Amino acid sequence: MMARKPGICKYEEKDYEVVYTLAETRIDTYSLGQLLKDLRNGKIRDDMSMQRDANQWSPKDKSMLMHTVFVNLSILPISLIQTGTGGGVVKLLSDGKQRLSNFAQYANNEFPLSSATPHVKMRRVIKQPKLDEEGKQIKELIDGKRRVIMEPVLDENGNITTEEVDYKVAGKYFSELPDALKDQFMSYKCMPQYVHINYSDEEIQLQMLRDNTSVKMTPAQIGAVLCGDDLAEWQKEFRDHDLFLNNSTWT
């Protein structure tokens, strides 16, 4: 463990004797479904003792994470320490335990989405049954059952037609989601994985500290984002005006 010496420095400022090594970082983009599968079968482990326990997020924050996946926005990368060689390779989760554990819990129906979760709007291809020359529906054996084959509906110009669908997801467990959102969840690839190879113990410690230096946005900062760039710029100029900086006690 890294002992903190009172009056000398904080542990974040410790003078690490880390030199440039042959340690390597690879960037992977496995789907969320594959990551959860690797977590279940032990190829990814989230039991590093230096990690915080799971369930640190509020129900609303967990739900907004799922919504981010549904609308296909990006999520910050997770970090993994690769150990072993050949068929014995294991990846230790060093940053991203909250995210990955929340995903696993939701996929396992362990909690419903918060009532504050926004609707999900998606565009989907309009499909119709595929017909043979006699006008009969064509069926194929899929997963042991004969199912009707669907094909896209084309417009007068031969282009695939689409429609906007509004899914209400608040209060729903994973099993209650429409198939389109389940597929989006499992195939999601906008959360890269940084895989650290040949890291020393001290490099792992330093990497974990550097990965956890972010500070959550304040309500004022969130408000500036929601205002949009033009209005936020105006607010910034107003905030930095001499009247407020040097001639008043207003915050």
CSV table of N, CA and C in Angstrom, one decimal, residues 78-152:
chain,number,residue,atom,x,y,z
A,78,ILE,N,-13.4,2.0,-20.6
A,78,ILE,CA,-13.1,1.3,-19.3
A,78,ILE,C,-11.6,0.8,-19.5
A,79,SER,N,-11.0,0.5,-18.3
A,79,SER,CA,-9.6,0.1,-18.4
A,79,SER,C,-9.5,-1.3,-17.8
A,80,LEU,N,-8.6,-2.1,-18.5
A,80,LEU,CA,-8.4,-3.5,-18.1
A,80,LEU,C,-6.9,-3.8,-18.1
A,81,ILE,N,-6.5,-4.6,-17.1
A,81,ILE,CA,-5.1,-5.0,-16.9
A,81,ILE,C,-5.1,-6.5,-17.4
A,82,GLN,N,-4.4,-6.7,-18.5
A,82,GLN,CA,-4.3,-8.1,-19.0
A,82,GLN,C,-3.2,-8.9,-18.3
A,83,THR,N,-3.5,-10.1,-17.8
A,83,THR,CA,-2.6,-10.9,-17.2
A,83,THR,C,-2.6,-12.3,-17.8
A,84,GLY,N,-1.5,-13.1,-17.7
A,84,GLY,CA,-1.5,-14.4,-18.3
A,84,GLY,C,-1.1,-14.4,-19.7
A,85,THR,N,-1.0,-15.6,-20.3
A,85,THR,CA,-0.6,-15.8,-21.7
A,85,THR,C,-1.5,-16.9,-22.3
A,86,GLY,N,-1.5,-16.9,-23.6
A,86,GLY,CA,-2.2,-17.9,-24.4
A,86,GLY,C,-3.7,-18.0,-23.9
A,87,GLY,N,-4.1,-19.3,-23.7
A,87,GLY,CA,-5.5,-19.5,-23.3
A,87,GLY,C,-5.8,-19.1,-21.8
A,88,GLY,N,-4.7,-18.7,-21.1
A,88,GLY,CA,-4.9,-18.4,-19.7
A,88,GLY,C,-5.0,-16.9,-19.5
A,89,VAL,N,-5.3,-16.1,-20.5
A,89,VAL,CA,-5.3,-14.6,-20.4
A,89,VAL,C,-6.6,-14.2,-19.6
A,90,VAL,N,-6.4,-13.4,-18.6
A,90,VAL,CA,-7.5,-12.8,-17.9
A,90,VAL,C,-7.3,-11.3,-17.9
A,91,LYS,N,-8.5,-10.6,-17.9
A,91,LYS,CA,-8.4,-9.1,-17.9
A,91,LYS,C,-9.0,-8.6,-16.6
A,92,LEU,N,-8.3,-7.9,-15.8
A,92,LEU,CA,-8.7,-7.4,-14.5
A,92,LEU,C,-9.3,-6.0,-14.7
A,93,LEU,N,-10.5,-5.7,-14.3
A,93,LEU,CA,-11.2,-4.4,-14.5
A,93,LEU,C,-10.6,-3.4,-13.5
A,94,SER,N,-9.8,-2.4,-14.0
A,94,SER,CA,-9.2,-1.5,-13.1
A,94,SER,C,-10.0,-0.1,-13.1
A,95,ASP,N,-10.8,0.1,-14.1
A,95,ASP,CA,-11.6,1.3,-14.1
A,95,ASP,C,-12.9,1.0,-15.0
A,96,GLY,N,-14.0,1.3,-14.4
A,96,GLY,CA,-15.3,1.0,-15.1
A,96,GLY,C,-16.1,0.0,-14.4
A,97,LYS,N,-15.8,-0.3,-13.2
A,97,LYS,CA,-16.6,-1.3,-12.4
A,97,LYS,C,-18.1,-0.9,-12.3
A,98,GLN,N,-18.3,0.4,-12.0
A,98,GLN,CA,-19.7,0.8,-11.8
A,98,GLN,C,-20.5,0.7,-13.1
A,99,ARG,N,-19.9,1.1,-14.2
A,99,ARG,CA,-20.6,1.0,-15.5
A,99,ARG,C,-20.9,-0.5,-15.8
A,100,LEU,N,-19.8,-1.3,-15.8
A,100,LEU,CA,-20.0,-2.7,-16.2
A,100,LEU,C,-20.9,-3.5,-15.3
A,101,SER,N,-20.8,-3.2,-13.9
A,101,SER,CA,-21.7,-3.9,-13.0
A,101,SER,C,-23.1,-3.5,-13.2
A,102,ASN,N,-23.3,-2.2,-13.5
A,102,ASN,CA,-24.7,-1.7,-13.7
A,102,ASN,C,-25.3,-2.3,-15.0
A,103,PHE,N,-24.5,-2.5,-16.0
A,103,PHE,CA,-25.0,-3.1,-17.2
A,103,PHE,C,-25.3,-4.6,-16.9
A,104,ALA,N,-24.5,-5.3,-16.2
A,104,ALA,CA,-24.7,-6.7,-15.9
A,104,ALA,C,-26.0,-6.8,-15.1
A,105,GLN,N,-26.2,-6.0,-14.1
A,105,GLN,CA,-27.4,-6.0,-13.2
A,105,GLN,C,-28.6,-5.8,-14.0
A,106,TYR,N,-28.6,-4.8,-14.9
A,106,TYR,CA,-29.8,-4.5,-15.7
A,106,TYR,C,-30.1,-5.6,-16.6
A,107,ALA,N,-29.1,-6.2,-17.3
A,107,ALA,CA,-29.3,-7.3,-18.2
A,107,ALA,C,-29.9,-8.5,-17.5
A,108,ASN,N,-29.6,-8.6,-16.2
A,108,ASN,CA,-30.1,-9.7,-15.3
A,108,ASN,C,-31.4,-9.4,-14.7
A,109,ASN,N,-32.1,-8.3,-15.1
A,109,ASN,CA,-33.4,-7.9,-14.5
A,109,ASN,C,-33.3,-7.6,-13.0
A,110,GLU,N,-32.2,-7.0,-12.6
A,110,GLU,CA,-32.1,-6.8,-11.1
A,110,GLU,C,-32.7,-5.4,-10.7
A,111,PHE,N,-33.0,-4.5,-11.7
A,111,PHE,CA,-33.6,-3.3,-11.4
A,111,PHE,C,-34.3,-2.7,-12.6
A,112,PRO,N,-35.4,-2.0,-12.4
A,112,PRO,CA,-36.1,-1.3,-13.5
A,112,PRO,C,-35.5,0.1,-13.7
A,113,LEU,N,-35.8,0.6,-14.9
A,113,LEU,CA,-35.3,2.0,-15.2
A,113,LEU,C,-36.1,3.0,-14.4
A,114,SER,N,-35.4,4.0,-14.0
A,114,SER,CA,-36.0,5.1,-13.2
A,114,SER,C,-37.2,5.7,-13.9
A,115,SER,N,-38.1,6.3,-13.2
A,115,SER,CA,-39.3,7.0,-13.8
A,115,SER,C,-38.8,8.2,-14.5
A,116,ALA,N,-37.6,8.7,-14.3
A,116,ALA,CA,-37.1,9.9,-14.9
A,116,ALA,C,-36.4,9.6,-16.3
A,117,THR,N,-36.3,8.3,-16.7
A,117,THR,CA,-35.7,8.0,-17.9
A,117,THR,C,-36.4,8.5,-19.1
A,118,PRO,N,-35.8,9.2,-20.0
A,118,PRO,CA,-36.5,9.8,-21.2
A,118,PRO,C,-36.9,8.7,-22.1
A,119,HIS,N,-37.9,9.0,-23.0
A,119,HIS,CA,-38.3,8.1,-24.1
A,119,HIS,C,-37.1,7.9,-25.0
A,120,VAL,N,-37.1,6.8,-25.8
A,120,VAL,CA,-36.1,6.5,-26.8
A,120,VAL,C,-36.7,6.6,-28.1
A,121,LYS,N,-36.2,7.5,-29.0
A,121,LYS,CA,-36.7,7.6,-30.3
A,121,LYS,C,-35.7,7.0,-31.3
A,122,MET,N,-36.2,6.0,-32.1
A,122,MET,CA,-35.4,5.3,-33.1
A,122,MET,C,-36.0,5.3,-34.4
A,123,ARG,N,-35.2,5.2,-35.5
A,123,ARG,CA,-35.8,5.0,-36.8
A,123,ARG,C,-35.6,3.5,-37.2
A,124,ARG,N,-36.6,2.9,-37.7
A,124,ARG,CA,-36.5,1.5,-38.0
A,124,ARG,C,-37.0,1.3,-39.4
A,125,VAL,N,-36.5,0.3,-40.1
A,125,VAL,CA,-36.9,-0.1,-41.4
A,125,VAL,C,-38.3,-0.7,-41.4
A,126,ILE,N,-39.2,-0.2,-42.2
A,126,ILE,CA,-40.5,-0.8,-42.4
A,126,ILE,C,-40.4,-2.1,-43.2
A,127,LYS,N,-40.9,-3.2,-42.6
A,127,LYS,CA,-40.8,-4.5,-43.2
A,127,LYS,C,-42.1,-5.1,-43.5
A,128,GLN,N,-42.1,-6.1,-44.4
A,128,GLN,CA,-43.3,-6.8,-44.7
A,128,GLN,C,-43.0,-8.3,-45.0
A,129,PRO,N,-43.9,-9.2,-45.0
A,129,PRO,CA,-43.6,-10.6,-45.3
A,129,PRO,C,-43.1,-10.8,-46.7
A,130,LYS,N,-42.1,-11.6,-46.9
A,130,LYS,CA,-41.6,-11.9,-48.2
A,130,LYS,C,-42.4,-13.0,-48.8
A,131,LEU,N,-42.8,-12.7,-50.1
A,131,LEU,CA,-43.8,-13.6,-50.8
A,131,LEU,C,-43.1,-14.4,-51.9
A,132,ASP,N,-43.6,-15.5,-52.2
A,132,ASP,CA,-43.1,-16.3,-53.3
A,132,ASP,C,-43.9,-15.9,-54.6
A,133,GLU,N,-43.7,-16.6,-55.7
A,133,GLU,CA,-44.3,-16.2,-57.0
A,133,GLU,C,-45.8,-16.4,-56.9
A,134,GLU,N,-46.3,-17.2,-56.0
A,134,GLU,CA,-47.7,-17.4,-55.9
A,134,GLU,C,-48.4,-16.5,-54.9
A,135,GLY,N,-47.6,-15.6,-54.3
A,135,GLY,CA,-48.1,-14.7,-53.3
A,135,GLY,C,-48.2,-15.2,-51.9
A,136,LYS,N,-47.6,-16.4,-51.7
A,136,LYS,CA,-47.6,-17.0,-50.3
A,136,LYS,C,-46.4,-16.6,-49.5
A,137,GLN,N,-46.6,-16.4,-48.2
A,137,GLN,CA,-45.5,-16.0,-47.4
A,137,GLN,C,-44.4,-17.1,-47.3
A,138,ILE,N,-43.1,-16.7,-47.4
A,138,ILE,CA,-42.0,-17.6,-47.4
A,138,ILE,C,-41.6,-17.8,-45.9
A,139,LYS,N,-41.4,-19.0,-45.5
A,139,LYS,CA,-41.0,-19.3,-44.2
A,139,LYS,C,-39.7,-20.1,-44.2
A,140,GLU,N,-38.9,-19.9,-43.1
A,140,GLU,CA,-37.6,-20.6,-42.9
A,140,GLU,C,-37.6,-21.2,-41.5
A,141,LEU,N,-36.8,-22.2,-41.3
A,141,LEU,CA,-36.6,-22.8,-40.0
A,141,LEU,C,-35.6,-22.0,-39.2
A,142,ILE,N,-36.0,-21.3,-38.2
A,142,ILE,CA,-35.1,-20.5,-37.4
A,142,ILE,C,-35.2,-20.8,-35.9
A,143,ASP,N,-34.1,-21.2,-35.3
A,143,ASP,CA,-34.2,-21.6,-33.9
A,143,ASP,C,-35.2,-22.7,-33.6
A,144,GLY,N,-35.3,-23.7,-34.6
A,144,GLY,CA,-36.3,-24.8,-34.4
A,144,GLY,C,-37.7,-24.5,-34.7
A,145,LYS,N,-38.0,-23.2,-35.1
A,145,LYS,CA,-39.4,-22.9,-35.5
A,145,LYS,C,-39.4,-22.3,-36.9
A,146,ARG,N,-40.5,-22.6,-37.6
A,146,ARG,CA,-40.7,-22.0,-38.9
A,146,ARG,C,-41.2,-20.6,-38.8
A,147,ARG,N,-40.5,-19.6,-39.3
A,147,ARG,CA,-40.8,-18.2,-39.1
A,147,ARG,C,-40.9,-17.5,-40.5
A,148,VAL,N,-41.8,-16.6,-40.6
A,148,VAL,CA,-42.0,-15.8,-41.8
A,148,VAL,C,-40.8,-14.9,-42.1
A,149,ILE,N,-40.3,-14.9,-43.3
A,149,ILE,CA,-39.2,-14.1,-43.6
A,149,ILE,C,-39.7,-12.7,-44.0
A,150,MET,N,-39.1,-11.7,-43.3
A,150,MET,CA,-39.5,-10.3,-43.6
A,150,MET,C,-38.5,-9.6,-44.5
A,151,GLU,N,-39.0,-8.7,-45.3
A,151,GLU,CA,-38.1,-7.9,-46.2
A,151,GLU,C,-38.5,-6.4,-46.1
A,152,PRO,N,-37.6,-5.5,-46.4
A,152,PRO,CA,-37.9,-4.0,-46.3
A,152,PRO,C,-39.0,-3.7,-47.4
